[in-house]
Amino acid sequence: MRLRLSSPPIVDRHRLAVTPAHIGTARRAAMSTAISSMPHTIADVETYPEQLKTLADSPGPRYVVFSASISPETGLPWVMTGRMSVRTGLSRHYPKILSGTTEQQAGGHTPRRWCPDCVRAIPCIQSVVEARGGSWLEVRVGDKPTWKDTAHPFRSDPSVVTIPTLFHVRADGSLGARCGRDLDTAPSAELAMQVVEKFVEATASE
């Protein structure tokens, strides 16, 4: 059945006067503003230094987490539901974690990181940091062979031993306290959540 409008639509003459070039400029400006205010950004080995500088201008508290990259080969897509994710063991007590954590694909599937500890920890970090109005940078170290290479640059600077490793970012933009081994050894999403909550509580005001 076709619906009919009871009254003609309102036309904004000012919008009709905007040229395609102006539309492109406005769209780019809007996208730039949105990106600069996003609580979560993603970097890799090459973009990490610049993204870390950008993070310093974002709302605090600020954090950097080093994590595994998305890997279709070793991390199969897993289905996010409204109440539970079977693969991660997250229950309905964490609804924020289950809503749009990373790159969403058609059909409600989310590609997994190759590191299961990162799969558990990253949504917890997102939930806790963003609940405080903070910002965080996710730095993806690469695929598994790349990370296992002892010459990986992050193994010497900033001395990341294990992934995931979460750093608090000081007001001057430098890395402060870290939380790595506790996240790496947390056997469940619930315990990972407790680790993140405790770490953020202890560092958010620094």
XYZ file of C-alpha atoms in Angstrom:
206
model
C 0.000 0.000 0.000
C 1.341 3.427 -0.929
C 1.293 6.158 1.707
C 0.387 9.731 0.867
C 1.738 12.765 2.662
C -0.944 14.908 4.232
C 1.072 18.012 3.380
C 3.847 18.760 0.890
C 7.397 18.351 2.169
C 9.223 21.458 3.355
C 12.017 22.551 1.046
C 15.022 24.368 2.450
C 16.009 26.868 -0.236
C 19.395 27.442 1.368
C 20.257 23.764 1.012
C 19.225 23.831 -2.644
C 21.682 26.638 -3.225
C 24.675 24.613 -2.018
C 26.927 23.509 -4.870
C 28.462 19.999 -5.073
C 31.841 21.471 -4.191
C 30.392 23.014 -1.037
C 28.743 19.714 -0.141
C 32.093 17.968 -0.443
C 33.790 20.555 1.778
C 31.059 20.357 4.389
C 31.140 16.577 4.380
C 34.910 16.510 4.812
C 34.698 19.002 7.669
C 31.999 16.960 9.391
C 34.010 13.764 9.006
C 37.124 15.459 10.374
C 35.216 16.705 13.414
C 33.696 13.295 14.010
C 37.057 11.528 13.786
C 38.746 13.969 16.149
C 36.034 13.442 18.760
C 35.794 9.676 18.481
C 36.581 7.894 21.783
C 38.144 4.951 19.923
C 40.728 5.153 17.168
C 42.881 2.463 15.570
C 46.558 2.567 14.655
C 49.278 0.214 13.476
C 53.065 0.222 13.636
C 53.403 3.042 11.113
C 50.594 5.320 12.325
C 51.076 4.800 16.071
C 53.335 7.837 16.795
C 51.012 10.298 15.079
C 47.868 8.777 16.546
C 49.374 8.945 20.024
C 49.901 12.685 19.581
C 46.290 13.048 18.451
C 45.079 11.136 21.486
C 46.607 13.784 23.748
C 43.990 16.260 22.480
C 41.073 13.872 23.115
C 38.885 13.821 26.237
C 40.424 12.088 29.253
C 41.100 9.746 30.793
C 43.179 8.407 27.905
C 44.479 4.915 27.280
C 46.419 2.955 24.682
C 45.968 -0.781 24.232
C 48.251 -2.933 22.096
C 46.278 -5.771 20.589
C 46.227 -8.380 17.842
C 45.104 -7.445 14.362
C 41.894 -8.734 12.807
C 42.657 -12.060 11.153
C 40.044 -13.873 9.035
C 42.367 -16.869 8.773
C 42.863 -17.531 12.487
C 39.931 -15.646 13.956
C 36.627 -16.761 12.498
C 33.663 -14.364 12.589
C 31.511 -14.649 15.666
C 27.878 -13.601 16.043
C 26.958 -10.787 18.389
C 23.492 -11.073 19.907
C 21.475 -8.781 22.121
C 22.174 -10.819 25.238
C 25.203 -13.039 24.892
C 28.253 -13.863 22.840
C 28.985 -17.569 23.149
C 32.567 -17.269 21.921
C 33.625 -14.751 24.582
C 31.356 -15.807 27.412
C 29.948 -12.324 27.930
C 26.605 -12.382 29.669
C 23.638 -10.046 29.519
C 25.141 -8.136 32.461
C 27.396 -6.360 29.949
C 25.012 -5.036 27.269
C 27.340 -2.194 26.262
C 30.072 -4.644 25.336
C 27.716 -6.455 23.010
C 26.784 -3.388 20.980
C 29.005 -2.488 18.034
C 32.465 -3.160 19.358
C 34.575 -3.316 16.180
C 34.168 -3.526 12.439
C 30.636 -4.792 11.888
C 29.958 -6.895 8.832
C 26.695 -7.799 7.142
C 24.625 -10.320 9.030
C 25.737 -9.130 12.459
C 29.157 -10.784 12.319
C 32.304 -9.270 13.761
C 35.765 -10.402 12.610
C 37.879 -11.684 15.472
C 41.430 -10.856 16.427
C 43.787 -13.820 16.238
C 44.590 -13.490 19.961
C 41.791 -14.883 22.200
C 42.968 -12.777 25.162
C 42.466 -9.660 23.026
C 39.010 -10.877 22.005
C 38.059 -10.988 25.686
C 39.781 -7.789 26.798
C 39.136 -5.187 24.086
C 35.349 -4.942 24.570
C 35.921 -4.593 28.329
C 38.355 -1.734 27.764
C 35.887 -0.030 25.444
C 33.063 -0.358 27.945
C 34.994 0.913 30.977
C 36.889 3.790 29.316
C 33.925 5.120 27.357
C 31.671 4.881 30.432
C 34.014 7.437 32.018
C 33.862 9.670 28.957
C 37.453 8.851 28.130
C 39.329 8.114 24.907
C 41.429 5.170 23.851
C 43.729 4.193 21.041
C 43.900 0.598 19.869
C 47.270 -0.221 18.328
C 47.219 -3.424 16.293
C 50.570 -5.174 16.254
C 49.954 -7.219 13.102
C 49.265 -10.869 12.405
C 50.606 -13.675 14.591
C 53.886 -14.303 12.713
C 54.632 -10.570 12.712
C 54.109 -10.272 16.460
C 56.108 -13.417 17.252
C 59.121 -11.903 15.484
C 61.513 -10.827 18.241
C 62.518 -7.847 16.078
C 59.013 -6.347 16.263
C 59.486 -2.616 17.051
C 56.932 -2.593 19.890
C 58.966 -5.155 21.814
C 61.648 -2.524 22.405
C 59.573 0.661 22.392
C 57.312 0.872 24.367
C 58.493 -2.534 25.649
C 55.286 -4.448 25.069
C 55.877 -7.994 26.294
C 52.426 -9.458 25.851
C 49.141 -8.595 24.184
C 46.817 -7.193 25.178
C 48.724 -4.548 27.127
C 46.881 -1.454 28.334
C 48.701 1.821 29.084
C 47.422 4.918 30.805
C 48.374 8.073 28.883
C 49.535 10.981 31.011
C 48.448 14.575 30.478
C 51.673 15.302 28.576
C 50.930 12.477 26.126
C 53.528 10.041 27.465
C 52.736 6.464 28.464
C 52.289 5.870 32.171
C 51.151 2.854 34.167
C 50.599 -0.395 32.311
C 48.388 -3.424 32.701
C 49.529 -6.418 30.679
C 50.078 -9.707 32.425
C 46.805 -9.534 34.378
C 44.849 -9.040 31.163
C 46.789 -11.740 29.382
C 46.051 -14.306 32.093
C 42.402 -13.402 32.776
C 40.589 -16.668 31.924
C 37.181 -15.111 31.260
C 35.589 -11.896 30.066
C 34.153 -11.275 33.527
C 37.601 -11.400 35.139
C 39.059 -9.271 32.336
C 36.373 -6.711 33.081
C 37.373 -6.646 36.746
C 41.030 -6.161 35.822
C 40.224 -3.246 33.508
C 37.874 -1.609 36.006
C 40.508 -1.784 38.753
C 43.230 -0.393 36.487
C 41.128 2.497 35.175
C 39.909 3.340 38.659
C 43.513 3.594 39.859
C 44.800 5.672 36.938
C 41.919 7.820 35.634
C 42.739 10.788 37.847
C 46.492 10.758 37.226
